[in-house]
CSV table of C-alpha atoms and ligand atoms in Angstrom, one decimal:
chain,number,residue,atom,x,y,z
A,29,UNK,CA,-10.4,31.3,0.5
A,30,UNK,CA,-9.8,27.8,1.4
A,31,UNK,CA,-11.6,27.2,4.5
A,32,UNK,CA,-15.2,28.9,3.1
A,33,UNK,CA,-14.4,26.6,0.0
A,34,UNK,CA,-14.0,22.9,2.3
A,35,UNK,CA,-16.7,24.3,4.4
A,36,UNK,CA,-19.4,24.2,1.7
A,37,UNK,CA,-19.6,20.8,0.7
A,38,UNK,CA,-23.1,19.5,0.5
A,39,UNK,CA,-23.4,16.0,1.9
A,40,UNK,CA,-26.7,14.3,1.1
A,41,UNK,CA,-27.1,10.4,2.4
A,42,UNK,CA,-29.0,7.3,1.1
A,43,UNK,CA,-32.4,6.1,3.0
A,44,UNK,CA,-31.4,2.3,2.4
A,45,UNK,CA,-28.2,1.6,1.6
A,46,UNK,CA,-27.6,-1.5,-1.5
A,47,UNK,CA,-24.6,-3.5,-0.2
A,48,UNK,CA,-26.5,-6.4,1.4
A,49,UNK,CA,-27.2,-7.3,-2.1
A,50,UNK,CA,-23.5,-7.3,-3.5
A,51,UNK,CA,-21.7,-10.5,-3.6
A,52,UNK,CA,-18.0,-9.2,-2.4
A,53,UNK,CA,-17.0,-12.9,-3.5
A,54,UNK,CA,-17.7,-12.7,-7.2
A,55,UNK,CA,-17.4,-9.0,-8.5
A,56,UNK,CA,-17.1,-8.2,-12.1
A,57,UNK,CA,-14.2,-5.7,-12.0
A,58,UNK,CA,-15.9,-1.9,-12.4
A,59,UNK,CA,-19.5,-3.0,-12.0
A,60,UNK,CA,-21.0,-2.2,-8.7
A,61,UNK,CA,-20.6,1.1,-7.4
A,62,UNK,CA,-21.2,2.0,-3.5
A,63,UNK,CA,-23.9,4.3,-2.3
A,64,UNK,CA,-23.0,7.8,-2.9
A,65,UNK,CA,-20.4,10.0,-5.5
A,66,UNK,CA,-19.2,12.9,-5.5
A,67,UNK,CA,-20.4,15.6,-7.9
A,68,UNK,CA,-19.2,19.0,-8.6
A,69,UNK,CA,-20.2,21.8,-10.9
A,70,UNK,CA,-18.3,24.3,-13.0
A,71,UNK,CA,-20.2,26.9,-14.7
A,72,UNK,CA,-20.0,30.8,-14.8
A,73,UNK,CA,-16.0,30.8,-14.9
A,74,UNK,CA,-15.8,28.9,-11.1
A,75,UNK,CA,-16.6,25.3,-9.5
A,76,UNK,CA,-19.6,25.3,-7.7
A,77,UNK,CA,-20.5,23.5,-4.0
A,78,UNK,CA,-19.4,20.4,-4.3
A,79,UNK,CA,-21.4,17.9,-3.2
A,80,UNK,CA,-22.0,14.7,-2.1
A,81,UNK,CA,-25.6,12.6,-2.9
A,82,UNK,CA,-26.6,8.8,-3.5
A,83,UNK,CA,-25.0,6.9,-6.8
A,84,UNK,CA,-27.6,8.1,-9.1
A,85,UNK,CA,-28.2,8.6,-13.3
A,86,UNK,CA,-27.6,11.8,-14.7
A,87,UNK,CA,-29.4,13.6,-17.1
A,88,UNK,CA,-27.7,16.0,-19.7
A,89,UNK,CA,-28.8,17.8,-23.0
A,90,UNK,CA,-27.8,15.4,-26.4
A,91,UNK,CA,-25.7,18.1,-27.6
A,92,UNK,CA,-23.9,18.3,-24.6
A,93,UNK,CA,-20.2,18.9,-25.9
A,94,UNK,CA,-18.9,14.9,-24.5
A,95,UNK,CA,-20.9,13.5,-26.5
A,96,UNK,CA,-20.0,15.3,-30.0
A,97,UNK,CA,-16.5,16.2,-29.1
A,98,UNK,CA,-14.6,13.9,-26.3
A,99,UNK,CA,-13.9,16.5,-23.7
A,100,UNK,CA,-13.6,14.2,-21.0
A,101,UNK,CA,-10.7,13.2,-18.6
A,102,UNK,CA,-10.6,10.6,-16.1
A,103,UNK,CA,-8.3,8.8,-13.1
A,104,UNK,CA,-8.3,5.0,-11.5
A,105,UNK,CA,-7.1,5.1,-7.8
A,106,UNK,CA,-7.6,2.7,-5.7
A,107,UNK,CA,-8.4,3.0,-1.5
A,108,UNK,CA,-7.5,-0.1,0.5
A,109,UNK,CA,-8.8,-0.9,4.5
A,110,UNK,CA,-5.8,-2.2,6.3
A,111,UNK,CA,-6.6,-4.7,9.7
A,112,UNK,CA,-7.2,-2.2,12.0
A,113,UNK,CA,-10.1,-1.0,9.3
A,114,UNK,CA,-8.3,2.2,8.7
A,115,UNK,CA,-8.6,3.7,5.2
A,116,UNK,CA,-5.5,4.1,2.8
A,117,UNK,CA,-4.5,5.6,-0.6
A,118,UNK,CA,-1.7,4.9,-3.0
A,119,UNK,CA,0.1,8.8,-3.8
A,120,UNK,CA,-3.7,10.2,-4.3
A,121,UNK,CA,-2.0,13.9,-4.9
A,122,UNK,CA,-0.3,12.2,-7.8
A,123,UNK,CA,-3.6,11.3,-9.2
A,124,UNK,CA,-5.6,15.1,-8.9
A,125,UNK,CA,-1.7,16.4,-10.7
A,126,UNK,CA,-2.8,13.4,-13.6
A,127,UNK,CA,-6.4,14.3,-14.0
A,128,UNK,CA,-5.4,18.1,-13.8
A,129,UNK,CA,-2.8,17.8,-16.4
A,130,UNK,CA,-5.1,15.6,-19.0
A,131,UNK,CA,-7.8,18.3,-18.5
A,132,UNK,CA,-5.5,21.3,-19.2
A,133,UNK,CA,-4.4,19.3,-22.7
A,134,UNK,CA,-8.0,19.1,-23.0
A,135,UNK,CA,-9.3,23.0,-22.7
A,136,UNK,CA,-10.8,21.6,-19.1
A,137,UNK,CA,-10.6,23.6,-16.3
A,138,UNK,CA,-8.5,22.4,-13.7
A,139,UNK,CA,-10.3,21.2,-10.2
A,140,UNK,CA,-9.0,22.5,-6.8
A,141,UNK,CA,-7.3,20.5,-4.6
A,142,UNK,CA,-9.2,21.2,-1.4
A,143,UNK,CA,-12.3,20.4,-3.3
A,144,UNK,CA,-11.1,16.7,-4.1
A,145,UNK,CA,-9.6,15.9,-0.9
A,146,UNK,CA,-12.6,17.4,1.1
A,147,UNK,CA,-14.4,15.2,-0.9
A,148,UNK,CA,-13.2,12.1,-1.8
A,149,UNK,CA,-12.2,11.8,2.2
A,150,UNK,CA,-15.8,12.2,3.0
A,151,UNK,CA,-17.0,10.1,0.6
A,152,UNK,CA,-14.2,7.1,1.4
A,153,UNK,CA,-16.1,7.3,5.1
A,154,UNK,CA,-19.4,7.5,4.2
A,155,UNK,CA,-18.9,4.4,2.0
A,156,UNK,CA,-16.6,2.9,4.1
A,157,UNK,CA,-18.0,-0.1,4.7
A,158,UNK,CA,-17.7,-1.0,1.0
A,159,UNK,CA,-14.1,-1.3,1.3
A,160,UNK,CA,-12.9,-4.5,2.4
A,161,UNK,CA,-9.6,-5.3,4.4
A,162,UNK,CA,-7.6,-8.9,3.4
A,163,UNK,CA,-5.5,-9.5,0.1
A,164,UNK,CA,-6.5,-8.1,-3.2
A,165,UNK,CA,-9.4,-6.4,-2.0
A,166,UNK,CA,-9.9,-2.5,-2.4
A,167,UNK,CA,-12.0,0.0,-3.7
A,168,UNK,CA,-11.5,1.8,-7.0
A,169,UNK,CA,-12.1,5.2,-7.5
A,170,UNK,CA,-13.3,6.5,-10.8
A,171,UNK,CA,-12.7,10.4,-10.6
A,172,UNK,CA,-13.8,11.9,-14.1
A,173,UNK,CA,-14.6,15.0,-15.8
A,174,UNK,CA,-17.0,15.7,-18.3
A,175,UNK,CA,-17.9,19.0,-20.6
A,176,UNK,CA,-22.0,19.5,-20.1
A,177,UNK,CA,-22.2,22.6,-21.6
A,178,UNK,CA,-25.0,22.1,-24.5
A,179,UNK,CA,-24.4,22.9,-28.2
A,180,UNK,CA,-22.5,21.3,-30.9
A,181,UNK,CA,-20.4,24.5,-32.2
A,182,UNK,CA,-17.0,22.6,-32.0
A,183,UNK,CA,-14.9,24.5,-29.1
A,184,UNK,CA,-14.1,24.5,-25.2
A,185,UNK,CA,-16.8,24.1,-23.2
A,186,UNK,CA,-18.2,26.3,-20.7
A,187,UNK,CA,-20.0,23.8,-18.4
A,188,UNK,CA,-18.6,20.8,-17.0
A,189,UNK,CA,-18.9,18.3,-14.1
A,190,UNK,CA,-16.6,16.7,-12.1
A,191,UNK,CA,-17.6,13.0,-10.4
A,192,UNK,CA,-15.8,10.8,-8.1
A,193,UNK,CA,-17.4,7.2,-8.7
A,194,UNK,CA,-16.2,4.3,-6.6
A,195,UNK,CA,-16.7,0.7,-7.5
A,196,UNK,CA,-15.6,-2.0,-4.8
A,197,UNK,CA,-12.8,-4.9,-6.6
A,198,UNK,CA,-10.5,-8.0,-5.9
A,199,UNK,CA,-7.4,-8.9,-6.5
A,200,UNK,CA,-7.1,-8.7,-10.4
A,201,UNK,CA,-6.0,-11.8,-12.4
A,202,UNK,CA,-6.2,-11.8,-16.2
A,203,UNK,CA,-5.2,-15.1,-17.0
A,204,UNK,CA,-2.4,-15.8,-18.8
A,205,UNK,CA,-1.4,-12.7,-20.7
A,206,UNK,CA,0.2,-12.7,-24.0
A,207,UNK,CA,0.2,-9.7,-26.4
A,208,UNK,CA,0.7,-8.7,-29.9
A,209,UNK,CA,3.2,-6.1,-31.1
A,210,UNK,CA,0.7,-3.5,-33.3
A,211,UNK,CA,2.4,-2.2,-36.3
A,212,UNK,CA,-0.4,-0.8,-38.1
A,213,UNK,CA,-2.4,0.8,-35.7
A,214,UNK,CA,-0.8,3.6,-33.1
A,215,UNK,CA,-2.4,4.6,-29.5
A,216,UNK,CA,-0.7,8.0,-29.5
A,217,UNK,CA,1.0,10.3,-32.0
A,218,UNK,CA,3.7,13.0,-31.2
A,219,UNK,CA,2.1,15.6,-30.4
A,220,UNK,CA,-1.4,14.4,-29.5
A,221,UNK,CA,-3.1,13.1,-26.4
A,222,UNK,CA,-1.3,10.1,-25.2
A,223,UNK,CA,0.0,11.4,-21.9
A,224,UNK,CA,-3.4,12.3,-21.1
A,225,UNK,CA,-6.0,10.2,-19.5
A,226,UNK,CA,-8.2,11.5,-22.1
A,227,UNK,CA,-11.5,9.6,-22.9
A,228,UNK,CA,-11.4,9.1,-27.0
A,229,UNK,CA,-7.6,7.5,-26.4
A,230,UNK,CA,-9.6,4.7,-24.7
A,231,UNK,CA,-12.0,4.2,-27.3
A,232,UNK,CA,-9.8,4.2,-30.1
A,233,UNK,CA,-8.0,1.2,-28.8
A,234,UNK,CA,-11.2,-1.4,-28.3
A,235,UNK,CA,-11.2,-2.0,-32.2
A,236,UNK,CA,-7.5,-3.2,-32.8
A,237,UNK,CA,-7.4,-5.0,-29.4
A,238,UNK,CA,-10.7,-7.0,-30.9
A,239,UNK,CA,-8.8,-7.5,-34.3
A,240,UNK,CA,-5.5,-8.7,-31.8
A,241,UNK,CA,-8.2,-11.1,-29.8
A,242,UNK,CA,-9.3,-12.5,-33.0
A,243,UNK,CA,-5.7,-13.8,-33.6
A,244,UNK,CA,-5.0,-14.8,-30.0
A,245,UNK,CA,-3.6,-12.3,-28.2
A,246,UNK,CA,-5.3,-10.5,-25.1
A,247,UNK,CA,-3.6,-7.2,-25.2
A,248,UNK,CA,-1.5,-5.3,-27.7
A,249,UNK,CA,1.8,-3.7,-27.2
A,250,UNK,CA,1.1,0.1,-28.9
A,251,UNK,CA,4.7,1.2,-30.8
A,252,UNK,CA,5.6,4.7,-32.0
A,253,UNK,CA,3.3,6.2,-34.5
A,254,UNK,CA,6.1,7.3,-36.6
A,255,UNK,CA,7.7,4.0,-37.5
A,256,UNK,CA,6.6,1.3,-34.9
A,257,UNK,CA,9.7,1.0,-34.3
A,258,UNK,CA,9.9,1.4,-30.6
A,259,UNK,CA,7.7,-0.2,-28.3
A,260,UNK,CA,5.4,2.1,-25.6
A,261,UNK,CA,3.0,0.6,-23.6
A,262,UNK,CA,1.3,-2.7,-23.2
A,263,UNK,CA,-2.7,-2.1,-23.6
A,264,UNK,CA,-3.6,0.7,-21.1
A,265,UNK,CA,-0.3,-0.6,-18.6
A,266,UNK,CA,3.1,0.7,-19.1
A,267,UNK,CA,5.6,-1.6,-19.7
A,268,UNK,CA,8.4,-3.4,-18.3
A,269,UNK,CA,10.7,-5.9,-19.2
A,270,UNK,CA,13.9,-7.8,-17.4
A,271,UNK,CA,16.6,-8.1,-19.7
A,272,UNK,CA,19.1,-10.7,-17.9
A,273,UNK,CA,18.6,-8.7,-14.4
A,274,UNK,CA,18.3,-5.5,-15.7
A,275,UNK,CA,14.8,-3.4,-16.0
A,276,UNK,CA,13.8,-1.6,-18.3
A,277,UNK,CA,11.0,0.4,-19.1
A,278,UNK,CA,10.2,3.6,-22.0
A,279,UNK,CA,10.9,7.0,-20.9
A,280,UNK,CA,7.7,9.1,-20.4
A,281,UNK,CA,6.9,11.1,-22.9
A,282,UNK,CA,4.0,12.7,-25.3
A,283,UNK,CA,2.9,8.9,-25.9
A,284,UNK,CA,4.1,7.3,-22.8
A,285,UNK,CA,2.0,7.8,-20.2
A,286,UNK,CA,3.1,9.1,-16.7
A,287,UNK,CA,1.9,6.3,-14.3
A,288,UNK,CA,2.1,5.9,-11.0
A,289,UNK,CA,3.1,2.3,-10.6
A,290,UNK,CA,5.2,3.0,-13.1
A,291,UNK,CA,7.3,5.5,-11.4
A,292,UNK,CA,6.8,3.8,-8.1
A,293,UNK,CA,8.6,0.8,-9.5
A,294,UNK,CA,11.4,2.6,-10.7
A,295,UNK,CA,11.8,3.9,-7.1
A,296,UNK,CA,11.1,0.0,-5.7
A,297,UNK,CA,14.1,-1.2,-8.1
A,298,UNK,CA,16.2,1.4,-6.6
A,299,UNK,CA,16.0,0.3,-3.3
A,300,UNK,CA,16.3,-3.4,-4.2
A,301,UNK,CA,19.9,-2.1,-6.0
A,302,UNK,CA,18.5,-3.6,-9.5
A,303,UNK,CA,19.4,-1.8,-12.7
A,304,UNK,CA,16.8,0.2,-14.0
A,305,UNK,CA,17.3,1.8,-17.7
A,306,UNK,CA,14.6,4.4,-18.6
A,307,UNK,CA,15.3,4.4,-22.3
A,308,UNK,CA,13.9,3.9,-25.6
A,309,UNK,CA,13.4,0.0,-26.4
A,310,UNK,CA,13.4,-1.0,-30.0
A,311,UNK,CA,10.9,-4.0,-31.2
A,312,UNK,CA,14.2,-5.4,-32.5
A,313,UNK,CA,15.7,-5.9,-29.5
A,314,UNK,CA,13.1,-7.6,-27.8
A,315,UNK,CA,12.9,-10.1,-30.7
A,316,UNK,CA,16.6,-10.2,-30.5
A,317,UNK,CA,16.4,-11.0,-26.6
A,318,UNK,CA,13.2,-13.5,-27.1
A,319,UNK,CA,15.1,-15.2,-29.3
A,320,UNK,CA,18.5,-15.4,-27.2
A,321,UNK,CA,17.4,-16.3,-24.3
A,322,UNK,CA,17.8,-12.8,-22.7
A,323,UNK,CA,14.7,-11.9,-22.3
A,324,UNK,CA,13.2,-12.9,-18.6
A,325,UNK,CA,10.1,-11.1,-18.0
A,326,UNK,CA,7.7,-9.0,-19.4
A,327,UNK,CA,4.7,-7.0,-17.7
A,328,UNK,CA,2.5,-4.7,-17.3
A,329,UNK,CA,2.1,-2.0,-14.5
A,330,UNK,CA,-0.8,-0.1,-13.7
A,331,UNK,CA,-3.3,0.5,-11.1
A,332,UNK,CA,-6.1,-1.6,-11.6
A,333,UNK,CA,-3.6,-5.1,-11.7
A,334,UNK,CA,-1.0,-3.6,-10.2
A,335,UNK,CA,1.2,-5.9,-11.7
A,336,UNK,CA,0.4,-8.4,-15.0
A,337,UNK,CA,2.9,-10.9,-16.0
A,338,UNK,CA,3.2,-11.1,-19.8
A,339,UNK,CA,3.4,-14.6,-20.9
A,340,UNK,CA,4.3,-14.1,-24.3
A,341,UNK,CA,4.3,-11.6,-27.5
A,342,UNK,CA,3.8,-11.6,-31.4
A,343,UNK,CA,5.2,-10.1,-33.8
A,344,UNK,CA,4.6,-10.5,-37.1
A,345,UNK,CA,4.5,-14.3,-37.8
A,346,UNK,CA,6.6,-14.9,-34.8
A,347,UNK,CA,5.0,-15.8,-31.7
A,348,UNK,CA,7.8,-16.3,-28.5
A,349,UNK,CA,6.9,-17.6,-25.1
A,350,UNK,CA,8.5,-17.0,-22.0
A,351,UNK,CA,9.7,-19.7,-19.4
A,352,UNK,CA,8.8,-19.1,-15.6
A,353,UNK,CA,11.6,-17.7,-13.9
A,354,UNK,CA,12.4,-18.0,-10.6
A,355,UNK,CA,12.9,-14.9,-8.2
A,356,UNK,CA,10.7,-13.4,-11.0
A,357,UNK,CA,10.9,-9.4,-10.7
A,358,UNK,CA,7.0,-9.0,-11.1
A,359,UNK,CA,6.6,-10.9,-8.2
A,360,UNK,CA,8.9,-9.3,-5.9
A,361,UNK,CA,7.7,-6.2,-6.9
A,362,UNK,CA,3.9,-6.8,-6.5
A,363,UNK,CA,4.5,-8.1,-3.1
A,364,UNK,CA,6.9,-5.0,-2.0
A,365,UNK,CA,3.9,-2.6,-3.5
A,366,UNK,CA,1.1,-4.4,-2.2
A,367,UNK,CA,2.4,-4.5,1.6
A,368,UNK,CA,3.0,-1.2,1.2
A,369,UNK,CA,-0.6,-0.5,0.1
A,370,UNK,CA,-2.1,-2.8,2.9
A,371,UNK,CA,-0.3,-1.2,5.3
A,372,UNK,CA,1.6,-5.1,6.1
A,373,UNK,CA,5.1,-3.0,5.7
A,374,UNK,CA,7.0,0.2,6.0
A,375,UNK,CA,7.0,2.7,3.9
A,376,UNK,CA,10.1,4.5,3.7
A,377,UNK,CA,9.2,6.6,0.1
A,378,UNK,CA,6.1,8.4,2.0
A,379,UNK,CA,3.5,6.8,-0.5
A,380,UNK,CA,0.9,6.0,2.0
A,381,UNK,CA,-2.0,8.5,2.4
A,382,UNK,CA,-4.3,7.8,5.8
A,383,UNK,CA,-7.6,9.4,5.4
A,384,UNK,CA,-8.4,10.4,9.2
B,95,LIG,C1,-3.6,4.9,-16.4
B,95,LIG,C2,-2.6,4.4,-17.4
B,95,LIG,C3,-1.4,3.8,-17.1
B,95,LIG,C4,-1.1,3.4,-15.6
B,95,LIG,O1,-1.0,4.5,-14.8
B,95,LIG,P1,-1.1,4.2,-13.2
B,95,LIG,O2,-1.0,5.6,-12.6
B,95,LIG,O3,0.0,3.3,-12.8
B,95,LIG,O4,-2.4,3.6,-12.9
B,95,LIG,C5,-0.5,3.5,-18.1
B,95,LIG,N1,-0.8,3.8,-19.3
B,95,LIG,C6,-2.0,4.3,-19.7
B,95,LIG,C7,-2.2,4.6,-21.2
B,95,LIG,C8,-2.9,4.7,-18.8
B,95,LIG,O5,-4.1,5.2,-19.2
């Protein structure tokens, strides 16, 4: 029963709370976290009251199963304050679907929907004044799921816990971006975990993005398992590129991950009447473009930068460099989808979410 279920939420505040000693000017992206988070139990076959108490450690048995085995799924969304200091989300519903899917592919069970809005709404308010209004600024939401259960035989869980974290951010810049086109090592396999935010698909890519940093690049550009023939995604962003004025970006699939600004691109391209071609992008014909002159933009889309301009690849000996374009796609596109975040512009596709 849904109402007994929202009802039951167990709110439990801070004394004092910490922001007078965070510098909103000069945060490291994903350090600070606000005051409270959201924690839910699953155990006995059901989720438990979910509740809400101050940001606090945890404390959990070493053989807990996510520490031997990986079960752990997680989402980034991010809440923005608009200027009349009402609070906003980006397609949240999208995001519980995400984390729900990842856990199913991961023997997780899934969590209810009344559970997370009930709860990440209250939280949102109760931390409220951590999210700022005014360009670039919002809050990011860590929701994540981890199995507790303790014991190292090696199968599904029967304990897990469910956390919304929150960490407050600006406007993401990365610097100038250029990226190396991995043949040796692959982020996903047919088959395997790719479309999932699954924890140990993170992990696995730190040590080949070091080996990539060593040579220069800041991000890698993953290609198929099978062949690395075809390129996927760009780091942890899927990816775009312009091809004279046409976009195009990898269908989604077992190893291309399902993202949101991905999707909500596709749907801004539409209603700027620009070509957009879902399709499979062979290495070679980026080189091919690079070196004709076809090639106008590259970038990355996802929700922590949004948008990243790619200023340059690798591959193999190669190294190619983009020239500035003007009426640059990225641009345009980060403007349309951050006024329709901040609440500076309509939207006509529905994506805003007000929590009241
Ligand atoms: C999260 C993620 C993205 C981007 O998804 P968004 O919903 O746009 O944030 C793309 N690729 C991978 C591998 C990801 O983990």
């Amino acid at each position: 029963m849904k109402s007994t279920a929202i009802s039951a939420l167990h709110v439990e505040t801070v004394k004092q709370s910490r922001i007078d000693q965070v510098d909103f000017d000069n945060l490291d992206f994903g350090k600070v976290f606000t005051d409270h988070m959201f924690v839910c139990e699953y155990k006995n076959g059901s989720w438990q009251t979910p509740t809400i108490k101050p940001y606090q450690s945890i404390s959990l048995d070493p053989s807990a199963s996510v520490f031997h085995y990986g079960q752990a799924v997680f989402e980034g969304m991010k809440a923005y304050k608009d200027a009349e200091g009402q609070i906003l989300m980006f397609r949240p519903e999208d995001n519980l679907d995400r984390i729900n899917k990842s856990a199913k592919r991961m023997a997780i069970p899934e969590f209810p929907k009344e559970y997370f809005f009930e709860g990440l709404e209250a939280l949102l308010k109760l931390d409220t004044d951590w999210i700022k209004s005014g360009a670039g600024n919002s809050l990011y939401i860590r929701p994540f799921v981890i199995a507790t259960e303790a014991g190292v035989r090696a199968s599904a869980a029967q304990e897990y816990m469910f956390f919304i974290i929150c960490s407050p951010a600006q406007s993401y810049y990365g610097g100038e971006v250029r990226v190396k086109i991995e043949e040796h090592f692959s982020r996903a396999a047919s088959g395997g975990v790719g479309y999932a935010k699954a924890a140990g698909n993170y992990g696995g890519q730190f040590y080949p993005t070091q080996l990539a940093a060593k040579e220069g690049f800041q991000q890698i550009i993953w290609t198929d398992a099978k062949n690395h023939e075809y390129v996927e995604e760009a780091g942890t962003m899927n990816l775009f590129f312009r091809i004279n004025d046409t976009l195009v970006t990898g269908p989604t699939s077992d190893t291309i991950l399902d993202g949101i600004t991905r999707k909500s691109l596709i749907e801004l391209a539409r209603h700027n009447n620009i070509t957009i071609e879902e399709r499979p992008v062979k290495v070679t014909e980026l080189v091919e473009a690079a070196k004709n002159g076809s090639l106008k933009e590259m970038f990355g889309a996802g929700t922590a930068a949004v948008i990243n301009p790619i200023k340059g690849f690798g591959f193999r000996d190669e190294r190619f460099e983009l020239e500035d374009v003007p009426n640059s796609y990225a641009s345009l596109f980060k403007k349309q989808l951050t006024d329709i975040q901040y609440n500076l512009d309509a939207d006509p596709f529905e994506w805003r979410y007000l929590v009241k």
